[in-house]
Short mmCIF file of N, CA and C in Angstrom, two decimals:
data_model
loop_
_atom_site.label_atom_id
_atom_site.label_comp_id
_atom_site.label_asym_id
_atom_site.label_seq_id
_atom_site.Cartn_x
_atom_site.Cartn_y
_atom_site.Cartn_z
N MET J 1 -0.47 27.52 7.74
CA MET J 1 -1.43 27.17 6.75
C MET J 1 -2.24 26.12 6.66
N ASP J 2 -3.33 26.35 6.50
CA ASP J 2 -4.43 24.87 6.65
C ASP J 2 -4.15 23.82 5.91
N GLU J 3 -3.72 24.08 4.81
CA GLU J 3 -3.15 22.76 3.95
C GLU J 3 -2.17 21.84 5.21
N GLU J 4 -1.27 22.69 5.52
CA GLU J 4 -0.28 21.83 6.16
C GLU J 4 -0.76 21.12 7.73
N ARG J 5 -1.57 22.01 8.12
CA ARG J 5 -2.23 21.64 9.52
C ARG J 5 -3.25 20.36 9.34
N PHE J 6 -4.07 20.37 8.20
CA PHE J 6 -4.84 19.18 8.05
C PHE J 6 -4.00 17.97 7.55
N MET J 7 -3.08 18.28 6.70
CA MET J 7 -1.77 16.84 6.62
C MET J 7 -1.38 16.45 7.76
N GLU J 8 -1.34 17.35 8.61
CA GLU J 8 -0.70 16.64 9.86
C GLU J 8 -1.60 15.91 10.79
N GLU J 9 -2.66 16.25 10.55
CA GLU J 9 -3.74 15.06 11.06
C GLU J 9 -3.63 13.97 10.61
N ALA J 10 -3.36 14.07 9.03
CA ALA J 10 -3.77 12.74 8.36
C ALA J 10 -2.13 12.21 8.70
N LEU J 11 -1.01 12.84 8.75
CA LEU J 11 -0.10 12.01 9.25
C LEU J 11 -0.25 11.28 10.59
N LEU J 12 -0.88 12.22 11.36
CA LEU J 12 -1.22 11.27 12.42
C LEU J 12 -2.01 9.72 12.57
N LEU J 13 -2.83 10.10 11.60
CA LEU J 13 -3.65 9.07 11.33
C LEU J 13 -2.50 7.94 10.55
N ALA J 14 -1.81 8.17 9.62
CA ALA J 14 -0.91 7.14 9.33
C ALA J 14 -0.08 6.53 10.21
N ASP J 15 0.32 6.90 11.19
CA ASP J 15 0.87 6.61 12.51
C ASP J 15 0.41 5.16 13.07
N ARG J 16 -1.22 5.84 13.10
CA ARG J 16 -1.97 4.64 13.61
C ARG J 16 -2.22 3.25 12.85
N ALA J 17 -2.16 3.56 11.50
CA ALA J 17 -1.81 2.46 10.47
C ALA J 17 -0.76 1.77 10.69
N ALA J 18 0.60 2.33 10.83
CA ALA J 18 2.02 1.83 11.27
C ALA J 18 2.09 1.09 12.29
N ALA J 19 1.18 1.39 13.31
CA ALA J 19 1.24 0.65 14.60
C ALA J 19 0.62 -0.41 14.49
N LEU J 20 -0.28 -0.58 13.51
CA LEU J 20 -0.99 -1.66 13.08
C LEU J 20 -0.22 -2.75 12.48
N GLU J 21 0.92 -2.16 11.67
CA GLU J 21 1.43 -2.72 10.76
C GLU J 21 0.90 -3.05 9.37
N GLU J 22 -0.06 -1.86 9.16
CA GLU J 22 -0.35 -1.59 7.88
C GLU J 22 0.33 -0.15 7.37
N VAL J 23 0.18 -0.37 5.69
CA VAL J 23 0.92 0.47 5.11
C VAL J 23 0.58 2.26 5.65
N PRO J 24 1.32 3.07 6.01
CA PRO J 24 1.01 4.12 6.88
C PRO J 24 0.65 5.40 5.68
N VAL J 25 -0.73 5.19 5.78
CA VAL J 25 -1.32 6.09 4.79
C VAL J 25 -2.86 7.01 5.83
N GLY J 26 -2.94 8.00 5.92
CA GLY J 26 -4.02 8.79 6.52
C GLY J 26 -4.70 9.59 5.65
N ALA J 27 -5.65 9.88 6.03
CA ALA J 27 -6.89 10.76 5.34
C ALA J 27 -7.81 11.21 6.40
N VAL J 28 -7.91 12.87 5.89
CA VAL J 28 -9.16 13.67 6.73
C VAL J 28 -9.96 14.52 5.52
N VAL J 29 -11.40 14.17 5.85
CA VAL J 29 -12.01 14.91 4.99
C VAL J 29 -12.69 16.25 5.59
N VAL J 30 -12.24 17.50 4.86
CA VAL J 30 -12.60 18.60 5.72
C VAL J 30 -13.67 19.45 4.84
N CYS J 31 -14.55 19.89 5.91
CA CYS J 31 -15.79 20.59 5.68
C CYS J 31 -15.78 22.05 6.16
N ASP J 32 -15.84 23.17 5.85
CA ASP J 32 -16.07 24.73 6.37
C ASP J 32 -14.99 24.39 7.33
N GLY J 33 -13.47 24.11 7.29
CA GLY J 33 -12.56 24.11 8.15
C GLY J 33 -12.56 23.10 9.36
N LYS J 34 -13.49 22.25 8.93
CA LYS J 34 -13.79 21.22 10.19
C LYS J 34 -13.58 19.88 9.83
N ILE J 35 -12.91 18.81 10.22
CA ILE J 35 -12.62 17.61 9.93
C ILE J 35 -14.19 16.67 10.42
N VAL J 36 -14.53 15.90 9.18
CA VAL J 36 -15.87 15.28 9.28
C VAL J 36 -15.49 13.99 8.79
N GLY J 37 -14.42 13.84 8.59
CA GLY J 37 -14.21 12.29 8.39
C GLY J 37 -12.81 12.27 8.41
N ARG J 38 -12.29 10.83 8.88
CA ARG J 38 -10.92 10.34 9.23
C ARG J 38 -10.81 9.03 9.03
N GLY J 39 -9.88 8.68 8.18
CA GLY J 39 -9.36 7.32 8.02
C GLY J 39 -8.00 6.84 8.03
N PHE J 40 -7.75 5.72 7.88
CA PHE J 40 -6.47 5.26 7.84
C PHE J 40 -6.29 3.89 7.37
N ASN J 41 -5.34 3.11 6.72
CA ASN J 41 -5.35 1.83 5.80
C ASN J 41 -5.45 0.82 7.16
N SER J 42 -6.43 0.03 6.96
CA SER J 42 -6.81 -1.17 7.86
C SER J 42 -6.94 -2.38 7.03
N ARG J 43 -6.23 -2.70 5.95
CA ARG J 43 -6.88 -3.62 4.87
C ARG J 43 -6.47 -5.21 5.38
N GLU J 44 -5.30 -5.25 6.20
CA GLU J 44 -4.66 -6.23 6.58
C GLU J 44 -5.18 -6.75 7.87
N THR J 45 -5.59 -5.57 8.96
CA THR J 45 -6.03 -5.75 9.98
C THR J 45 -7.63 -6.40 9.94
N ASP J 46 -8.53 -5.54 9.07
CA ASP J 46 -10.01 -5.91 8.75
C ASP J 46 -10.41 -6.65 7.83
N LYS J 47 -9.22 -7.29 7.25
CA LYS J 47 -9.32 -8.18 6.16
C LYS J 47 -10.17 -7.55 5.07
N ASN J 48 -10.07 -6.68 4.73
CA ASN J 48 -11.33 -6.02 3.56
C ASN J 48 -10.11 -5.28 2.65
N ALA J 49 -10.46 -5.55 1.40
CA ALA J 49 -9.55 -5.03 0.37
C ALA J 49 -9.81 -3.32 0.35
N LEU J 50 -11.18 -2.87 0.74
CA LEU J 50 -11.53 -1.64 0.49
C LEU J 50 -11.44 -0.68 1.34
N TYR J 51 -10.58 -1.46 2.74
CA TYR J 51 -10.34 -0.24 3.75
C TYR J 51 -9.10 0.37 3.72
N HIS J 52 -9.05 1.14 2.56
CA HIS J 52 -7.92 2.32 2.26
C HIS J 52 -8.28 3.60 3.11
N ALA J 53 -7.36 4.28 3.25
CA ALA J 53 -7.47 5.54 4.27
C ALA J 53 -8.76 6.56 3.78
N GLU J 54 -8.76 6.65 2.44
CA GLU J 54 -9.69 7.60 1.94
C GLU J 54 -10.89 7.01 1.85
N ILE J 55 -11.18 5.88 1.61
CA ILE J 55 -12.53 5.09 1.48
C ILE J 55 -13.09 5.39 2.84
N LYS J 56 -12.33 5.16 4.09
CA LYS J 56 -12.78 5.09 5.27
C LYS J 56 -13.25 6.71 5.48
N ALA J 57 -12.15 7.16 5.21
CA ALA J 57 -12.87 9.07 5.70
C ALA J 57 -13.78 9.58 4.92
N ILE J 58 -13.91 8.97 3.55
CA ILE J 58 -15.33 9.42 3.07
C ILE J 58 -16.38 8.63 3.59
N ASP J 59 -16.13 7.58 4.07
CA ASP J 59 -17.50 7.10 4.55
C ASP J 59 -17.86 7.61 5.84
N GLU J 60 -17.09 8.07 6.89
CA GLU J 60 -17.21 8.83 7.92
C GLU J 60 -17.82 10.33 7.48
N ALA J 61 -17.33 10.71 6.61
CA ALA J 61 -17.77 11.83 6.21
C ALA J 61 -19.38 12.14 5.64
N CYS J 62 -19.61 11.07 5.06
CA CYS J 62 -20.80 11.06 4.62
C CYS J 62 -21.83 10.89 5.48
N ARG J 63 -21.28 9.88 6.70
CA ARG J 63 -22.22 9.76 7.70
C ARG J 63 -22.25 10.86 8.53
N THR J 64 -21.36 11.81 8.88
CA THR J 64 -21.52 12.80 9.60
C THR J 64 -22.27 13.89 9.16
N LEU J 65 -22.18 14.06 7.52
CA LEU J 65 -22.89 15.01 6.95
C LEU J 65 -24.19 14.87 6.51
N GLY J 66 -24.55 13.53 6.49
CA GLY J 66 -25.86 13.11 6.03
C GLY J 66 -26.17 13.12 4.47
N GLY J 67 -25.14 12.47 3.88
CA GLY J 67 -25.43 12.69 2.31
C GLY J 67 -24.13 11.97 1.99
N TRP J 68 -24.15 12.05 0.54
CA TRP J 68 -23.08 11.34 -0.10
C TRP J 68 -22.10 12.50 -1.12
N ARG J 69 -22.89 13.73 -1.38
CA ARG J 69 -22.46 14.60 -2.11
C ARG J 69 -21.52 15.26 -1.14
N LEU J 70 -20.24 15.49 -1.75
CA LEU J 70 -19.18 16.13 -0.48
C LEU J 70 -18.36 17.22 -1.31
N HIS J 71 -19.58 18.01 -2.08
CA HIS J 71 -19.01 18.96 -3.23
C HIS J 71 -18.29 20.25 -2.07
N LYS J 72 -18.69 20.54 -0.88
CA LYS J 72 -17.96 21.14 -0.50
C LYS J 72 -16.86 20.87 0.49
N CYS J 73 -16.15 19.89 0.32
CA CYS J 73 -15.11 19.08 1.01
C CYS J 73 -14.01 19.01 0.28
N ASP J 74 -12.90 18.99 1.17
CA ASP J 74 -11.82 18.98 0.44
C ASP J 74 -11.03 17.60 1.54
N LEU J 75 -10.20 16.61 0.68
CA LEU J 75 -9.88 15.59 1.08
C LEU J 75 -8.39 15.59 1.30
N TYR J 76 -7.62 15.48 2.55
CA TYR J 76 -6.19 15.59 2.58
C TYR J 76 -5.83 13.94 2.92
N VAL J 77 -4.55 13.71 2.32
CA VAL J 77 -4.47 12.25 2.24
C VAL J 77 -2.63 12.34 1.90
N THR J 78 -1.78 11.59 2.66
CA THR J 78 -0.74 11.49 3.06
C THR J 78 0.08 10.81 1.52
N MET J 79 -0.85 10.00 1.01
CA MET J 79 -0.06 9.40 -0.44
C MET J 79 -0.92 9.46 -1.36
N GLU J 80 -1.09 10.06 -2.91
CA GLU J 80 -1.78 9.82 -4.19
C GLU J 80 -2.71 8.79 -4.10
N PRO J 81 -4.03 9.16 -4.33
CA PRO J 81 -5.05 7.95 -4.21
C PRO J 81 -4.85 7.06 -5.22
N CYS J 82 -4.96 5.74 -5.08
CA CYS J 82 -5.37 4.82 -6.08
C CYS J 82 -6.41 4.83 -6.93
N PRO J 83 -6.54 4.03 -8.24
CA PRO J 83 -7.84 4.35 -8.61
C PRO J 83 -9.05 4.10 -8.06
N MET J 84 -9.09 2.63 -7.29
CA MET J 84 -10.07 2.71 -6.47
C MET J 84 -10.59 4.15 -5.74
N CYS J 85 -9.67 4.64 -4.91
CA CYS J 85 -10.10 5.81 -4.12
C CYS J 85 -10.27 7.15 -5.01
N ALA J 86 -9.68 6.97 -6.31
CA ALA J 86 -9.90 8.32 -6.88
C ALA J 86 -11.19 8.19 -7.56
N GLY J 87 -11.64 7.10 -7.75
CA GLY J 87 -13.16 6.90 -8.12
C GLY J 87 -14.19 7.07 -7.22
N ALA J 88 -13.86 6.54 -6.09
CA ALA J 88 -14.82 7.22 -4.82
C ALA J 88 -14.65 8.53 -4.70
N ILE J 89 -13.64 9.25 -4.74
CA ILE J 89 -13.67 10.47 -4.78
C ILE J 89 -14.49 11.59 -5.72
N ILE J 90 -14.37 10.98 -6.60
CA ILE J 90 -14.88 11.49 -7.84
C ILE J 90 -16.26 11.36 -7.61
N ASN J 91 -16.75 10.13 -7.39
CA ASN J 91 -18.32 9.76 -7.00
C ASN J 91 -18.95 10.71 -6.17
N ALA J 92 -17.92 10.89 -4.59
CA ALA J 92 -18.67 11.67 -3.71
C ALA J 92 -18.39 13.19 -4.06
N ARG J 93 -17.95 13.64 -5.28
CA ARG J 93 -18.04 15.08 -5.67
C ARG J 93 -16.97 15.73 -4.96
N ILE J 94 -16.00 14.98 -4.11
CA ILE J 94 -14.96 15.92 -3.36
C ILE J 94 -14.84 17.28 -4.41
N ARG J 95 -14.61 18.39 -3.58
CA ARG J 95 -13.97 19.60 -4.06
C ARG J 95 -12.50 19.55 -4.41
N ARG J 96 -11.55 19.28 -3.34
CA ARG J 96 -10.10 19.23 -3.90
C ARG J 96 -9.47 18.05 -2.97
N VAL J 97 -8.52 17.59 -3.66
CA VAL J 97 -7.83 16.42 -3.01
C VAL J 97 -6.37 16.81 -2.93
N ILE J 98 -5.71 16.81 -1.69
CA ILE J 98 -4.47 17.50 -1.39
C ILE J 98 -3.83 16.01 -0.79
N PHE J 99 -2.76 16.08 -1.62
CA PHE J 99 -1.90 14.95 -1.28
C PHE J 99 -0.71 14.92 -1.23
N GLY J 100 0.26 14.42 0.07
CA GLY J 100 1.53 14.34 0.17
C GLY J 100 2.46 14.00 -0.85
N CYS J 101 2.59 12.65 -0.92
CA CYS J 101 3.72 12.12 -2.00
C CYS J 101 2.88 11.23 -2.80
N ARG J 102 3.62 11.40 -3.98
CA ARG J 102 3.09 10.29 -5.27
C ARG J 102 3.39 8.98 -5.10
N ASP J 103 2.48 8.34 -5.78
CA ASP J 103 2.69 6.92 -5.59
C ASP J 103 2.99 6.49 -6.99
N GLU J 104 4.15 5.99 -7.00
CA GLU J 104 4.68 5.40 -8.32
C GLU J 104 3.92 4.38 -8.93
N LYS J 105 3.23 3.47 -7.76
CA LYS J 105 3.06 2.11 -8.46
C LYS J 105 1.42 2.29 -8.80
N ALA J 106 0.78 2.85 -8.23
CA ALA J 106 -0.76 3.21 -8.29
C ALA J 106 -1.60 4.30 -8.44
N GLY J 107 -0.31 5.44 -8.31
CA GLY J 107 -1.17 6.77 -8.23
C GLY J 107 -2.33 7.21 -9.58
N ALA J 108 -3.31 7.49 -9.06
CA ALA J 108 -4.55 7.78 -10.32
C ALA J 108 -4.61 9.03 -10.31
N PHE J 109 -3.90 10.16 -9.74
CA PHE J 109 -4.21 11.61 -10.26
C PHE J 109 -2.99 12.13 -10.76
N GLY J 110 -2.27 11.29 -11.61
CA GLY J 110 -1.30 12.04 -12.35
C GLY J 110 -0.25 11.18 -12.60
N THR J 111 0.13 10.28 -11.68
CA THR J 111 1.64 9.38 -11.82
C THR J 111 1.17 8.40 -12.56
N LYS J 112 0.38 7.39 -12.02
CA LYS J 112 0.37 6.22 -13.31
C LYS J 112 -0.86 6.55 -14.24
N VAL J 113 -1.86 7.12 -13.92
CA VAL J 113 -2.91 7.72 -14.53
C VAL J 113 -3.55 8.80 -14.09
N ASP J 114 -4.20 9.62 -14.98
CA ASP J 114 -4.80 10.43 -14.18
C ASP J 114 -6.58 10.51 -14.49
N LEU J 115 -7.20 10.35 -13.52
CA LEU J 115 -8.58 10.04 -13.69
C LEU J 115 -9.34 11.43 -13.91
N CYS J 116 -8.59 12.46 -13.48
CA CYS J 116 -9.28 13.66 -13.76
C CYS J 116 -9.18 13.99 -15.49
N GLU J 117 -8.53 13.07 -16.06
CA GLU J 117 -8.86 13.44 -17.34
C GLU J 117 -9.74 12.35 -18.22
N GLY J 118 -10.41 11.83 -17.42
CA GLY J 118 -11.45 10.34 -17.93
C GLY J 118 -12.71 10.94 -18.32
N GLY J 119 -12.96 12.23 -18.37
CA GLY J 119 -14.03 12.78 -18.62
C GLY J 119 -15.46 12.46 -17.99
N PHE J 120 -15.14 12.23 -16.63
CA PHE J 120 -16.03 11.97 -15.69
C PHE J 120 -16.84 13.48 -15.45
N ASN J 121 -17.96 13.24 -14.89
CA ASN J 121 -18.94 14.31 -14.89
C ASN J 121 -18.60 15.24 -13.56
N HIS J 122 -17.12 14.76 -12.71
CA HIS J 122 -16.89 15.71 -11.80
C HIS J 122 -15.16 15.75 -12.22
N ARG J 123 -14.80 16.50 -11.62
CA ARG J 123 -13.24 16.81 -11.36
C ARG J 123 -12.63 17.68 -10.35
N PRO J 124 -12.15 16.92 -9.58
CA PRO J 124 -11.77 17.60 -8.34
C PRO J 124 -10.18 18.28 -8.34
N GLU J 125 -10.29 19.29 -7.81
CA GLU J 125 -8.66 20.06 -7.98
C GLU J 125 -7.85 19.15 -7.56
N ILE J 126 -6.69 19.06 -7.87
CA ILE J 126 -5.64 18.47 -7.39
C ILE J 126 -4.39 18.95 -6.80
N VAL J 127 -4.07 18.93 -5.73
CA VAL J 127 -2.92 19.80 -5.21
C VAL J 127 -2.14 18.49 -4.16
N SER J 128 -0.45 18.84 -5.04
CA SER J 128 0.27 17.58 -4.64
C SER J 128 1.43 18.17 -3.82
N GLY J 129 2.14 17.30 -3.22
CA GLY J 129 3.69 17.77 -2.41
C GLY J 129 3.35 18.37 -1.20
N VAL J 130 2.03 18.38 -0.68
CA VAL J 130 2.26 18.89 0.71
C VAL J 130 2.72 18.16 1.84
N CYS J 131 3.29 18.45 2.76
CA CYS J 131 4.53 17.95 3.53
C CYS J 131 5.00 16.56 2.86
N GLU J 132 5.42 16.82 1.57
CA GLU J 132 6.03 15.67 0.70
C GLU J 132 6.93 14.85 1.40
N GLU J 133 8.02 15.39 1.95
CA GLU J 133 9.10 14.66 2.50
C GLU J 133 8.86 13.93 3.82
N ARG J 134 7.87 14.33 4.48
CA ARG J 134 7.60 13.93 5.76
C ARG J 134 6.44 12.28 4.91
N CYS J 135 5.80 12.80 4.26
CA CYS J 135 4.84 11.64 4.02
C CYS J 135 5.46 10.46 3.29
N ALA J 136 6.85 10.75 2.66
CA ALA J 136 7.11 9.86 1.78
C ALA J 136 8.21 9.37 2.73
N GLU J 137 8.85 9.50 3.42
CA GLU J 137 9.75 8.99 4.68
C GLU J 137 8.95 8.09 5.26
N LYS J 138 7.85 8.42 5.56
CA LYS J 138 6.95 7.28 6.49
C LYS J 138 6.66 6.05 5.93
N LEU J 139 6.37 6.21 4.65
CA LEU J 139 6.45 5.12 3.63
C LEU J 139 7.63 4.23 3.62
N SER J 140 8.78 5.09 3.15
CA SER J 140 10.09 4.45 2.88
C SER J 140 10.29 3.57 4.52
N ALA J 141 10.44 4.43 5.66
CA ALA J 141 10.63 3.39 6.57
C ALA J 141 9.83 2.47 6.95
N PHE J 142 8.61 2.20 6.58
CA PHE J 142 7.46 1.22 6.74
C PHE J 142 7.85 0.15 6.17
N PHE J 143 8.28 0.65 4.26
CA PHE J 143 8.85 -0.71 3.81
C PHE J 143 10.40 -1.29 3.76
N ALA J 144 11.18 -0.41 4.25
CA ALA J 144 12.37 -0.74 4.81
C ALA J 144 12.46 -1.73 5.94
N CYS J 145 11.45 -1.53 6.83
CA CYS J 145 11.40 -2.26 8.01
C CYS J 145 10.87 -3.68 7.56
N LEU J 146 9.60 -3.76 6.73
CA LEU J 146 9.25 -4.66 6.26
C LEU J 146 10.06 -5.72 5.35
N ARG J 147 11.01 -5.21 4.79
CA ARG J 147 12.15 -5.84 4.14
C ARG J 147 12.91 -6.71 4.87
N GLU J 148 13.36 -5.72 6.04
CA GLU J 148 14.15 -6.06 6.90
C GLU J 148 13.68 -7.45 7.74
N LYS J 149 12.23 -7.46 8.04
CA LYS J 149 11.56 -8.28 8.58
C LYS J 149 11.42 -9.72 7.82
N ARG J 150 11.32 -9.38 6.56
CA ARG J 150 11.24 -10.79 5.71
C ARG J 150 12.47 -11.38 5.60
N LYS J 151 13.33 -10.50 5.46
CA LYS J 151 14.70 -10.75 5.38
C LYS J 151 15.54 -12.04 6.30
N ASN J 152 14.92 -11.11 7.81
CA ASN J 152 15.40 -11.97 8.95
C ASN J 152 14.63 -13.47 9.02
N SER J 153 13.30 -13.35 8.50
CA SER J 153 12.81 -14.36 8.85
C SER J 153 13.00 -15.95 7.73
N VAL J 154 13.78 -15.13 6.48
CA VAL J 154 14.06 -16.11 5.48
C VAL J 154 15.52 -16.88 6.17
N GLU J 155 16.14 -15.79 6.73
CA GLU J 155 17.53 -16.36 7.31
C GLU J 155 17.50 -17.23 8.56
N LYS J 156 16.39 -17.48 9.17
CA LYS J 156 16.21 -18.27 10.32
C LYS J 156 15.71 -19.50 9.94
#
């Protein structure tokens, strides 16, 4: 199934983020069955609040396709987009958003808020739960490790 295949690519990108000690989120933009944009979180590494996986994947897709309208594209991301990324998705006219696990703290496609219900001029189709357990486990393991590191540094 294509959804799982492209989510696998997003999961590999999440691993790249984790290797940099970034929150492990990865994203790919797909057009006509081909990946045209890739991204992974790098806010800490690049010292830039905008460097979420989705924003970087959308940016690369726009450059690859030569325009900002991505109405023939789907975005696969390991975690539900935040409000900033959801806004970029809507503005780019992305057709479908397929995400793995929900973001209980900042999810903007149904968990904390639903920007699809905001009356904007574009409303992407939302598909959730693709490879959900693997996506959630990657995040859980990352934050457990981070808590352990903080605990150990306080004890020293």
